[in-house]
Amino acid sequence: MSHELSATNKKEFRSFVLHLKQLHPTWKSKEITNFLIQSENPSPYTMESALNVKVWRILNRNQVNDLPRSSTPCTTTTLEYIQAVKNNLRLTKSTTIRNVNAKLQQQGFKTSKSSIWRTKQLLKLKWWKRKVVQKLTIDRKLQCVIIAKRLRKKYGFKKGNKLYDWMYVLNTDFSGTFTLNPQSNRHNEGIYAESKSDISYELKTKSKEKFQKSVMLWGDISYQGLFSKQYPIFVDEWLELIRPKDGNRRKKMYFTGARYAQFIRTIIAQKANEELGDLRYVIFQHEQDRKQRMRVALDAVDHVFHNRIEPKDCTAKLADVWPIENVWGILKEKLRGRQYNSLEHMKNDIRSEWNQFSVSLCRRMIDKIPERLKLVIDKGGNQI
């Protein structure tokens, strides 16, 4: 067994090992170890393997003095300190490790940011991003609760019950825009340099198009999977198809109530008959945007589908209840960070990701609608 050496003895031992290396440049740690064991004053490290490791380290470091520590010593985390970190960090708005460190120092604790970080890990605290939601009035919250109760009562509370019509619901919506250029964090847009004058114009600036190229989709989800089955409907392509031949090709086309009605009566009616079969049992649901609430649009829906969720049951802000919103979110997350040279390239990726949604996944998402409506009720109409 080896015994601990004093600081002075350690330096003397290191100096002696390095001196042997200078006298015998070809010697390795093994030769020096054998010499030390056979010498008249053997090393305090009686085990050959331990002595060999010690000599090897000294030769690698090639210095007598101790190496500087790689970091500051760990702060002793007492139970009082751990509790103080927990009280200041857990379930507190707009708090940071830096702020907590400053508060604890003011309270007289010997602390550091690294100590707080280790304590956070010990407490198994994770950082969760706060969700930005629309501020709802009391009347709007009450309306959300009333509508959630009405929908559950009308279409079913739970799968397996006698009344469960959610399996017939066709949840439809327009997506947000899918831009050609990937989203980036503006806080990461910077260049490291000794001075600003060293940065070239190309590095200093970032070009941005005034009107970014983008596409918007229309799709829906049901118990039979996504609709349409092969890929979503690209709104820009359909609008180009109905553009008047003598119209201005450079003028952007928008969806109006009349165009939405035409969209339902033509392309949606055709695809629904091909892919959904008997439409007598399908319950059509769409968001109640202004164009979708117009009489001409509602008449078009009634012409194609025998059943629909009434506008009065869709006026509340229940977007986070309907699974089609999750579909758009998943698609955008899949495409995040990808670089595209053209809209067609991006559309091909959208088509590919669209086909990854299985029927079983779509059914699970539909089956969660009554549960999410229950959450709206339990939260008093707040968004979930």
Tab-separated table of N, CA and C in Angstrom, residues 8-163:
chain	number	residue	atom	x	y	z
A	8	THR	N	6.161	18.798	-0.245
A	8	THR	CA	7.608	18.905	-0.511
A	8	THR	C	8.156	17.600	-1.068
A	9	ASN	N	7.759	16.485	-0.453
A	9	ASN	CA	8.236	15.179	-0.924
A	9	ASN	C	7.751	14.875	-2.339
A	10	LYS	N	6.531	15.324	-2.653
A	10	LYS	CA	6.008	15.114	-4.003
A	10	LYS	C	6.884	15.813	-5.030
A	11	LYS	N	7.253	17.050	-4.737
A	11	LYS	CA	8.079	17.807	-5.677
A	11	LYS	C	9.468	17.191	-5.813
A	12	GLU	N	10.024	16.707	-4.687
A	12	GLU	CA	11.340	16.062	-4.743
A	12	GLU	C	11.278	14.790	-5.580
A	13	PHE	N	10.202	14.021	-5.410
A	13	PHE	CA	10.051	12.782	-6.179
A	13	PHE	C	9.917	13.088	-7.670
A	14	ARG	N	9.120	14.099	-8.013
A	14	ARG	CA	8.949	14.470	-9.420
A	14	ARG	C	10.276	14.945	-10.012
A	15	SER	N	11.004	15.739	-9.235
A	15	SER	CA	12.294	16.252	-9.713
A	15	SER	C	13.273	15.111	-9.980
A	16	PHE	N	13.262	14.106	-9.102
A	16	PHE	CA	14.165	12.970	-9.269
A	16	PHE	C	13.809	12.165	-10.520
A	17	VAL	N	12.508	11.957	-10.755
A	17	VAL	CA	12.071	11.206	-11.935
A	17	VAL	C	12.465	11.940	-13.213
A	18	LEU	N	12.264	13.242	-13.246
A	18	LEU	CA	12.619	14.022	-14.433
A	18	LEU	C	14.135	14.066	-14.634
A	19	HIS	N	14.891	14.047	-13.516
A	19	HIS	CA	16.353	14.015	-13.619
A	19	HIS	C	16.825	12.696	-14.231
A	20	LEU	N	16.185	11.593	-13.832
A	20	LEU	CA	16.520	10.297	-14.430
A	20	LEU	C	16.235	10.299	-15.929
A	21	LYS	N	15.152	10.950	-16.314
A	21	LYS	CA	14.798	11.018	-17.734
A	21	LYS	C	15.841	11.803	-18.516
A	22	GLN	N	16.377	12.861	-17.902
A	22	GLN	CA	17.416	13.640	-18.578
A	22	GLN	C	18.703	12.835	-18.729
A	23	LEU	N	19.030	12.037	-17.705
A	23	LEU	CA	20.242	11.219	-17.769
A	23	LEU	C	20.097	10.074	-18.765
A	24	HIS	N	18.887	9.544	-18.872
A	24	HIS	CA	18.634	8.406	-19.765
A	24	HIS	C	17.437	8.749	-20.669
A	25	PRO	N	17.660	9.497	-21.723
A	25	PRO	CA	16.558	9.955	-22.588
A	25	PRO	C	15.732	8.829	-23.197
A	26	THR	N	16.334	7.653	-23.358
A	26	THR	CA	15.601	6.552	-23.999
A	26	THR	C	14.709	5.793	-23.025
A	27	TRP	N	14.861	6.062	-21.755
A	27	TRP	CA	14.070	5.337	-20.764
A	27	TRP	C	12.598	5.758	-20.832
A	28	LYS	N	11.758	4.763	-20.704
A	28	LYS	CA	10.324	4.995	-20.593
A	28	LYS	C	9.917	4.849	-19.127
A	29	SER	N	8.633	4.964	-18.873
A	29	SER	CA	8.155	4.871	-17.492
A	29	SER	C	8.473	3.516	-16.871
A	30	LYS	N	8.452	2.461	-17.681
A	30	LYS	CA	8.704	1.121	-17.143
A	30	LYS	C	10.143	0.980	-16.665
A	31	GLU	N	11.115	1.511	-17.447
A	31	GLU	CA	12.514	1.417	-17.056
A	31	GLU	C	12.787	2.239	-15.794
A	32	ILE	N	12.199	3.423	-15.723
A	32	ILE	CA	12.397	4.259	-14.534
A	32	ILE	C	11.770	3.593	-13.313
A	33	THR	N	10.625	2.960	-13.492
A	33	THR	CA	9.962	2.262	-12.382
A	33	THR	C	10.837	1.131	-11.860
A	34	ASN	N	11.418	0.345	-12.765
A	34	ASN	CA	12.295	-0.756	-12.346
A	34	ASN	C	13.514	-0.230	-11.591
A	35	PHE	N	14.049	0.900	-12.055
A	35	PHE	CA	15.215	1.484	-11.383
A	35	PHE	C	14.857	1.921	-9.964
A	36	LEU	N	13.680	2.546	-9.808
A	36	LEU	CA	13.267	3.030	-8.488
A	36	LEU	C	13.034	1.878	-7.519
A	37	ILE	N	12.477	0.781	-8.018
A	37	ILE	CA	12.202	-0.371	-7.148
A	37	ILE	C	13.504	-1.013	-6.667
A	38	GLN	N	14.519	-1.046	-7.546
A	38	GLN	CA	15.782	-1.710	-7.216
A	38	GLN	C	16.775	-0.790	-6.504
A	39	SER	N	16.418	0.484	-6.334
A	39	SER	CA	17.351	1.434	-5.712
A	39	SER	C	17.430	1.206	-4.203
A	40	GLU	N	18.446	1.834	-3.572
A	40	GLU	CA	18.637	1.684	-2.131
A	40	GLU	C	17.527	2.387	-1.351
A	41	ASN	N	17.008	3.474	-1.905
A	41	ASN	CA	15.901	4.199	-1.266
A	41	ASN	C	14.648	4.017	-2.124
A	42	PRO	N	13.930	2.930	-1.927
A	42	PRO	CA	12.768	2.655	-2.792
A	42	PRO	C	11.680	3.701	-2.621
A	43	SER	N	10.873	3.801	-3.637
A	43	SER	CA	9.759	4.754	-3.632
A	43	SER	C	8.716	4.344	-2.604
A	44	PRO	N	7.987	5.325	-2.037
A	44	PRO	CA	6.902	4.982	-1.097
A	44	PRO	C	5.764	4.222	-1.768
A	45	TYR	N	5.704	4.264	-3.094
A	45	TYR	CA	4.680	3.507	-3.812
A	45	TYR	C	5.179	2.072	-3.967
A	46	THR	N	4.744	1.191	-3.080
A	46	THR	CA	5.282	-0.174	-3.036
A	46	THR	C	4.746	-1.047	-4.156
A	47	MET	N	3.557	-0.725	-4.674
A	47	MET	CA	3.005	-1.526	-5.768
A	47	MET	C	3.589	-1.045	-7.087
A	48	GLU	N	4.102	-1.968	-7.871
A	48	GLU	CA	4.779	-1.612	-9.122
A	48	GLU	C	3.825	-0.910	-10.090
A	49	SER	N	2.577	-1.386	-10.169
A	49	SER	CA	1.626	-0.784	-11.106
A	49	SER	C	1.316	0.661	-10.726
A	50	ALA	N	1.137	0.910	-9.414
A	50	ALA	CA	0.852	2.276	-8.965
A	50	ALA	C	2.036	3.190	-9.228
A	51	LEU	N	3.247	2.681	-8.995
A	51	LEU	CA	4.445	3.478	-9.233
A	51	LEU	C	4.622	3.777	-10.720
A	52	ASN	N	4.325	2.799	-11.557
A	52	ASN	CA	4.462	2.990	-13.002
A	52	ASN	C	3.502	4.071	-13.511
A	53	VAL	N	2.261	4.062	-13.005
A	53	VAL	CA	1.283	5.085	-13.396
A	53	VAL	C	1.755	6.468	-12.951
A	54	LYS	N	2.298	6.540	-11.729
A	54	LYS	CA	2.776	7.819	-11.203
A	54	LYS	C	3.917	8.367	-12.050
A	55	VAL	N	4.862	7.509	-12.400
A	55	VAL	CA	5.998	7.934	-13.221
A	55	VAL	C	5.525	8.368	-14.603
A	56	TRP	N	4.589	7.617	-15.160
A	56	TRP	CA	4.058	7.955	-16.499
A	56	TRP	C	3.412	9.342	-16.501
A	57	ARG	N	2.669	9.654	-15.448
A	57	ARG	CA	2.026	10.969	-15.353
A	57	ARG	C	3.061	12.084	-15.220
A	58	ILE	N	4.098	11.834	-14.427
A	58	ILE	CA	5.142	12.857	-14.248
A	58	ILE	C	5.849	13.133	-15.569
A	59	LEU	N	6.132	12.082	-16.331
A	59	LEU	CA	6.795	12.262	-17.623
A	59	LEU	C	5.905	13.016	-18.605
A	60	ASN	N	4.621	12.743	-18.562
A	60	ASN	CA	3.703	13.439	-19.470
A	60	ASN	C	3.573	14.917	-19.109
A	61	ARG	N	3.491	15.212	-17.822
A	61	ARG	CA	3.343	16.599	-17.394
A	61	ARG	C	4.652	17.375	-17.529
A	62	ASN	N	5.771	16.678	-17.287
A	62	ASN	CA	7.105	17.263	-17.481
A	62	ASN	C	7.296	18.545	-16.672
A	63	GLN	N	6.808	18.570	-15.449
A	63	GLN	CA	7.027	19.711	-14.568
A	63	GLN	C	6.918	19.259	-13.118
A	64	VAL	N	7.599	20.016	-12.259
A	64	VAL	CA	7.665	19.655	-10.843
A	64	VAL	C	6.457	20.178	-10.083
A	65	ASN	N	6.043	21.404	-10.388
A	65	ASN	CA	4.939	22.029	-9.660
A	65	ASN	C	3.595	21.425	-10.055
A	66	ASP	N	2.602	21.598	-9.169
A	66	ASP	CA	1.249	21.107	-9.452
A	66	ASP	C	0.639	21.879	-10.612
A	67	LEU	N	-0.178	21.187	-11.406
A	67	LEU	CA	-0.910	21.855	-12.479
A	67	LEU	C	-2.036	22.694	-11.887
A	68	PRO	N	-2.381	23.814	-12.530
A	68	PRO	CA	-3.502	24.626	-12.021
A	68	PRO	C	-4.811	23.859	-12.143
A	69	ARG	N	-5.723	24.118	-11.220
A	69	ARG	CA	-7.025	23.452	-11.250
A	69	ARG	C	-7.801	23.902	-12.475
A	70	SER	N	-8.558	22.972	-13.057
A	70	SER	CA	-9.325	23.287	-14.266
A	70	SER	C	-10.542	24.138	-13.974
A	71	SER	N	-10.999	24.167	-12.745
A	71	SER	CA	-12.174	24.965	-12.391
A	71	SER	C	-12.104	25.311	-10.915
A	72	THR	N	-13.008	26.194	-10.508
A	72	THR	CA	-13.054	26.585	-9.108
A	72	THR	C	-13.577	25.435	-8.265
A	73	PRO	N	-13.194	25.370	-7.009
A	73	PRO	CA	-13.676	24.280	-6.149
A	73	PRO	C	-15.195	24.283	-6.044
A	74	CYS	N	-15.753	23.106	-5.915
A	74	CYS	CA	-17.206	22.990	-5.784
A	74	CYS	C	-17.665	23.633	-4.484
A	75	THR	N	-18.745	24.389	-4.580
A	75	THR	CA	-19.321	24.997	-3.390
A	75	THR	C	-20.055	23.936	-2.592
A	76	THR	N	-19.859	23.949	-1.304
A	76	THR	CA	-20.560	22.993	-0.453
A	76	THR	C	-22.044	23.316	-0.453
A	77	THR	N	-22.866	22.368	-0.859
A	77	THR	CA	-24.310	22.596	-0.944
A	77	THR	C	-24.980	22.010	0.282
A	78	THR	N	-25.274	22.863	1.226
A	78	THR	CA	-25.971	22.427	2.429
A	78	THR	C	-27.461	22.315	2.140
A	79	LEU	N	-28.182	21.701	3.058
A	79	LEU	CA	-29.629	21.584	2.907
A	79	LEU	C	-30.281	22.964	2.863
A	80	GLU	N	-29.739	23.889	3.639
A	80	GLU	CA	-30.274	25.252	3.638
A	80	GLU	C	-30.072	25.912	2.276
A	81	TYR	N	-28.896	25.677	1.690
A	81	TYR	CA	-28.599	26.253	0.376
A	81	TYR	C	-29.497	25.645	-0.701
A	82	ILE	N	-29.666	24.326	-0.659
A	82	ILE	CA	-30.514	23.644	-1.642
A	82	ILE	C	-31.945	24.166	-1.564
A	83	GLN	N	-32.450	24.349	-0.355
A	83	GLN	CA	-33.808	24.852	-0.184
A	83	GLN	C	-33.931	26.282	-0.691
A	84	ALA	N	-32.883	27.084	-0.479
A	84	ALA	CA	-32.908	28.471	-0.956
A	84	ALA	C	-32.940	28.527	-2.478
A	85	VAL	N	-32.158	27.661	-3.127
A	85	VAL	CA	-32.171	27.604	-4.592
A	85	VAL	C	-33.546	27.175	-5.090
A	86	LYS	N	-34.120	26.188	-4.443
A	86	LYS	CA	-35.433	25.691	-4.848
A	86	LYS	C	-36.499	26.768	-4.707
A	87	ASN	N	-36.470	27.506	-3.607
A	87	ASN	CA	-37.477	28.543	-3.373
A	87	ASN	C	-37.382	29.674	-4.390
A	88	ASN	N	-36.170	29.986	-4.828
A	88	ASN	CA	-35.977	31.109	-5.743
A	88	ASN	C	-36.073	30.723	-7.209
A	89	LEU	N	-35.913	29.431	-7.508
A	89	LEU	CA	-35.855	29.002	-8.909
A	89	LEU	C	-37.123	28.300	-9.369
A	90	ARG	N	-37.702	27.481	-8.522
A	90	ARG	CA	-38.824	26.631	-8.936
A	90	ARG	C	-40.121	27.431	-9.038
A	91	LEU	N	-40.829	27.238	-10.166
A	91	LEU	CA	-42.148	27.835	-10.396
A	91	LEU	C	-42.141	29.348	-10.161
A	92	THR	N	-41.127	29.998	-10.692
A	92	THR	CA	-41.001	31.450	-10.577
A	92	THR	C	-40.887	32.047	-11.972
A	93	LYS	N	-41.683	33.060	-12.261
A	93	LYS	CA	-41.689	33.671	-13.583
A	93	LYS	C	-40.405	34.453	-13.838
A	94	SER	N	-39.953	34.381	-15.089
A	94	SER	CA	-38.837	35.206	-15.585
A	94	SER	C	-37.609	35.130	-14.694
A	95	THR	N	-37.323	33.959	-14.180
A	95	THR	CA	-36.136	33.798	-13.349
A	95	THR	C	-35.017	33.146	-14.148
A	96	THR	N	-33.790	33.466	-13.793
A	96	THR	CA	-32.619	32.883	-14.439
A	96	THR	C	-31.620	32.475	-13.367
A	97	ILE	N	-30.673	31.651	-13.752
A	97	ILE	CA	-29.637	31.228	-12.811
A	97	ILE	C	-28.820	32.434	-12.353
A	98	ARG	N	-28.598	33.376	-13.257
A	98	ARG	CA	-27.846	34.577	-12.894
A	98	ARG	C	-28.591	35.387	-11.831
A	99	ASN	N	-29.910	35.552	-12.016
A	99	ASN	CA	-30.693	36.317	-11.044
A	99	ASN	C	-30.731	35.623	-9.685
A	100	VAL	N	-30.900	34.312	-9.703
A	100	VAL	CA	-30.931	33.558	-8.444
A	100	VAL	C	-29.586	33.659	-7.737
A	101	ASN	N	-28.509	33.605	-8.499
A	101	ASN	CA	-27.173	33.723	-7.913
A	101	ASN	C	-27.003	35.070	-7.215
A	102	ALA	N	-27.482	36.139	-7.861
A	102	ALA	CA	-27.377	37.474	-7.261
A	102	ALA	C	-28.219	37.576	-5.990
A	103	LYS	N	-29.418	37.003	-6.016
A	103	LYS	CA	-30.292	37.047	-4.835
A	103	LYS	C	-29.670	36.302	-3.656
A	104	LEU	N	-29.118	35.124	-3.930
A	104	LEU	CA	-28.529	34.335	-2.848
A	104	LEU	C	-27.281	35.003	-2.282
A	105	GLN	N	-26.518	35.668	-3.130
A	105	GLN	CA	-25.354	36.401	-2.631
A	105	GLN	C	-25.784	37.546	-1.719
A	106	GLN	N	-26.899	38.197	-2.067
A	106	GLN	CA	-27.425	39.257	-1.209
A	106	GLN	C	-27.909	38.707	0.131
A	107	GLN	N	-28.344	37.446	0.119
A	107	GLN	CA	-28.810	36.815	1.352
A	107	GLN	C	-27.668	36.247	2.191
A	108	GLY	N	-26.436	36.376	1.693
A	108	GLY	CA	-25.275	35.959	2.467
A	108	GLY	C	-24.757	34.574	2.149
A	109	PHE	N	-25.274	33.928	1.109
A	109	PHE	CA	-24.788	32.603	0.734
A	109	PHE	C	-23.501	32.727	-0.082
A	110	LYS	N	-22.582	31.794	0.135
A	110	LYS	CA	-21.400	31.686	-0.706
A	110	LYS	C	-21.777	30.807	-1.888
A	111	THR	N	-22.020	31.426	-3.018
A	111	THR	CA	-22.605	30.703	-4.146
A	111	THR	C	-21.981	31.145	-5.455
A	112	SER	N	-22.284	30.405	-6.496
A	112	SER	CA	-21.844	30.728	-7.854
A	112	SER	C	-22.875	30.175	-8.824
A	113	LYS	N	-22.790	30.607	-10.076
A	113	LYS	CA	-23.744	30.130	-11.079
A	113	LYS	C	-23.601	28.630	-11.313
A	114	SER	N	-22.363	28.139	-11.256
A	114	SER	CA	-22.165	26.700	-11.448
A	114	SER	C	-22.749	25.901	-10.287
A	115	SER	N	-22.675	26.464	-9.065
A	115	SER	CA	-23.262	25.778	-7.908
A	115	SER	C	-24.778	25.691	-8.042
A	116	ILE	N	-25.376	26.777	-8.517
A	116	ILE	CA	-26.831	26.774	-8.713
A	116	ILE	C	-27.208	25.784	-9.804
A	117	TRP	N	-26.394	25.713	-10.847
A	117	TRP	CA	-26.668	24.763	-11.928
A	117	TRP	C	-26.629	23.325	-11.410
A	118	ARG	N	-25.618	23.005	-10.604
A	118	ARG	CA	-25.528	21.646	-10.056
A	118	ARG	C	-26.696	21.351	-9.122
A	119	THR	N	-27.096	22.354	-8.344
A	119	THR	CA	-28.231	22.161	-7.443
A	119	THR	C	-29.520	21.967	-8.230
A	120	LYS	N	-29.644	22.696	-9.332
A	120	LYS	CA	-30.812	22.524	-10.210
A	120	LYS	C	-30.875	21.097	-10.745
A	121	GLN	N	-29.722	20.572	-11.131
A	121	GLN	CA	-29.669	19.191	-11.608
A	121	GLN	C	-30.024	18.216	-10.488
A	122	LEU	N	-29.550	18.522	-9.280
A	122	LEU	CA	-29.844	17.668	-8.130
A	122	LEU	C	-31.339	17.640	-7.832
A	123	LEU	N	-31.985	18.797	-7.990
A	123	LEU	CA	-33.424	18.902	-7.737
A	123	LEU	C	-34.264	18.402	-8.909
A	124	LYS	N	-33.586	18.038	-10.013
A	124	LYS	CA	-34.256	17.541	-11.221
A	124	LYS	C	-35.234	18.569	-11.790
A	125	LEU	N	-34.813	19.825	-11.756
A	125	LEU	CA	-35.625	20.891	-12.331
A	125	LEU	C	-35.266	21.057	-13.797
A	126	LYS	N	-36.264	21.167	-14.650
A	126	LYS	CA	-36.066	21.369	-16.081
A	126	LYS	C	-36.667	22.707	-16.494
A	127	TRP	N	-36.088	23.286	-17.533
A	127	TRP	CA	-36.580	24.570	-18.040
A	127	TRP	C	-37.662	24.313	-19.077
A	128	TRP	N	-38.807	24.946	-18.891
A	128	TRP	CA	-39.932	24.799	-19.808
A	128	TRP	C	-40.285	26.171	-20.365
A	129	LYS	N	-40.380	26.244	-21.672
A	129	LYS	CA	-40.701	27.516	-22.309
A	129	LYS	C	-42.158	27.872	-22.065
A	130	ARG	N	-42.393	29.129	-21.700
A	130	ARG	CA	-43.761	29.576	-21.463
A	130	ARG	C	-44.497	29.717	-22.791
A	131	LYS	N	-45.721	29.263	-22.807
A	131	LYS	CA	-46.530	29.290	-24.018
A	131	LYS	C	-47.262	30.620	-24.128
A	132	VAL	N	-47.168	31.237	-25.294
A	132	VAL	CA	-47.869	32.491	-25.540
A	132	VAL	C	-49.269	32.161	-26.048
A	133	VAL	N	-50.270	32.597	-25.331
A	133	VAL	CA	-51.660	32.323	-25.697
A	133	VAL	C	-52.422	33.636	-25.789
A	134	GLN	N	-53.532	33.561	-26.479
A	134	GLN	CA	-54.359	34.751	-26.627
A	134	GLN	C	-55.057	35.074	-25.308
A	135	LYS	N	-55.062	36.341	-24.975
A	135	LYS	CA	-55.728	36.763	-23.755
A	135	LYS	C	-57.235	36.751	-23.983
A	136	LEU	N	-57.942	36.004	-23.160
A	136	LEU	CA	-59.385	35.845	-23.318
A	136	LEU	C	-60.124	36.604	-22.224
A	137	THR	N	-61.230	37.204	-22.620
A	137	THR	CA	-62.077	37.878	-21.641
A	137	THR	C	-62.878	36.841	-20.863
A	138	ILE	N	-63.493	37.279	-19.787
A	138	ILE	CA	-64.301	36.366	-18.974
A	138	ILE	C	-65.468	35.822	-19.788
A	139	ASP	N	-66.090	36.679	-20.594
A	139	ASP	CA	-67.209	36.228	-21.426
A	139	ASP	C	-66.751	35.189	-22.445
A	140	ARG	N	-65.567	35.412	-23.023
A	140	ARG	CA	-65.044	34.465	-24.007
A	140	ARG	C	-64.713	33.123	-23.352
A	141	LYS	N	-64.149	33.163	-22.157
A	141	LYS	CA	-63.855	31.919	-21.439
A	141	LYS	C	-65.137	31.154	-21.126
A	142	LEU	N	-66.154	31.886	-20.696
A	142	LEU	CA	-67.433	31.248	-20.393
A	142	LEU	C	-68.023	30.615	-21.646
A	143	GLN	N	-67.875	31.299	-22.777
A	143	GLN	CA	-68.371	30.763	-24.037
A	143	GLN	C	-67.628	29.485	-24.418
A	144	CYS	N	-66.313	29.464	-24.174
A	144	CYS	CA	-65.524	28.261	-24.465
A	144	CYS	C	-66.016	27.072	-23.641
A	145	VAL	N	-66.302	27.303	-22.377
A	145	VAL	CA	-66.777	26.225	-21.506
A	145	VAL	C	-68.129	25.712	-21.981
A	146	ILE	N	-69.028	26.621	-22.323
A	146	ILE	CA	-70.370	26.224	-22.778
A	146	ILE	C	-70.282	25.394	-24.053
A	147	ILE	N	-69.461	25.847	-24.995
A	147	ILE	CA	-69.338	25.130	-26.268
A	147	ILE	C	-68.661	23.780	-26.070
A	148	ALA	N	-67.651	23.718	-25.203
A	148	ALA	CA	-66.974	22.445	-24.939
A	148	ALA	C	-67.947	21.428	-24.349
A	149	LYS	N	-68.780	21.863	-23.427
A	149	LYS	CA	-69.783	20.965	-22.840
A	149	LYS	C	-70.794	20.515	-23.891
A	150	ARG	N	-71.188	21.439	-24.756
A	150	ARG	CA	-72.176	21.119	-25.787
A	150	ARG	C	-71.620	20.098	-26.782
A	151	LEU	N	-70.366	20.268	-27.182
A	151	LEU	CA	-69.758	19.342	-28.138
A	151	LEU	C	-69.607	17.946	-27.539
A	152	ARG	N	-69.197	17.872	-26.281
A	152	ARG	CA	-69.053	16.565	-25.628
A	152	ARG	C	-70.402	15.867	-25.491
A	153	LYS	N	-71.421	16.640	-25.168
A	153	LYS	CA	-72.752	16.056	-25.002
A	153	LYS	C	-73.323	15.584	-26.334
A	154	LYS	N	-73.007	16.322	-27.401
A	154	LYS	CA	-73.598	16.020	-28.706
A	154	LYS	C	-72.880	14.889	-29.429
A	155	TYR	N	-71.539	14.813	-29.275
A	155	TYR	CA	-70.765	13.849	-30.065
A	155	TYR	C	-70.096	12.758	-29.236
A	156	GLY	N	-70.186	12.837	-27.929
A	156	GLY	CA	-69.680	11.742	-27.112
A	156	GLY	C	-68.593	12.164	-26.145
A	157	PHE	N	-68.569	11.460	-25.002
A	157	PHE	CA	-67.603	11.761	-23.953
A	157	PHE	C	-66.363	10.875	-24.034
A	158	LYS	N	-66.560	9.630	-24.463
A	158	LYS	CA	-65.460	8.670	-24.400
A	158	LYS	C	-65.666	7.589	-25.446
A	159	LYS	N	-64.550	7.156	-26.031
A	159	LYS	CA	-64.614	6.077	-27.008
A	159	LYS	C	-65.090	4.793	-26.332
A	160	GLY	N	-65.994	4.103	-26.985
A	160	GLY	CA	-66.557	2.881	-26.419
A	160	GLY	C	-67.959	3.076	-25.887
A	161	ASN	N	-68.337	4.334	-25.651
A	161	ASN	CA	-69.707	4.600	-25.212
A	161	ASN	C	-70.677	4.427	-26.378
A	162	LYS	N	-71.954	4.335	-26.035
A	162	LYS	CA	-72.971	4.155	-27.068
A	162	LYS	C	-72.985	5.338	-28.022
A	163	LEU	N	-72.817	6.539	-27.472
A	163	LEU	CA	-72.734	7.737	-28.303
A	163	LEU	C	-71.269	8.131	-28.448
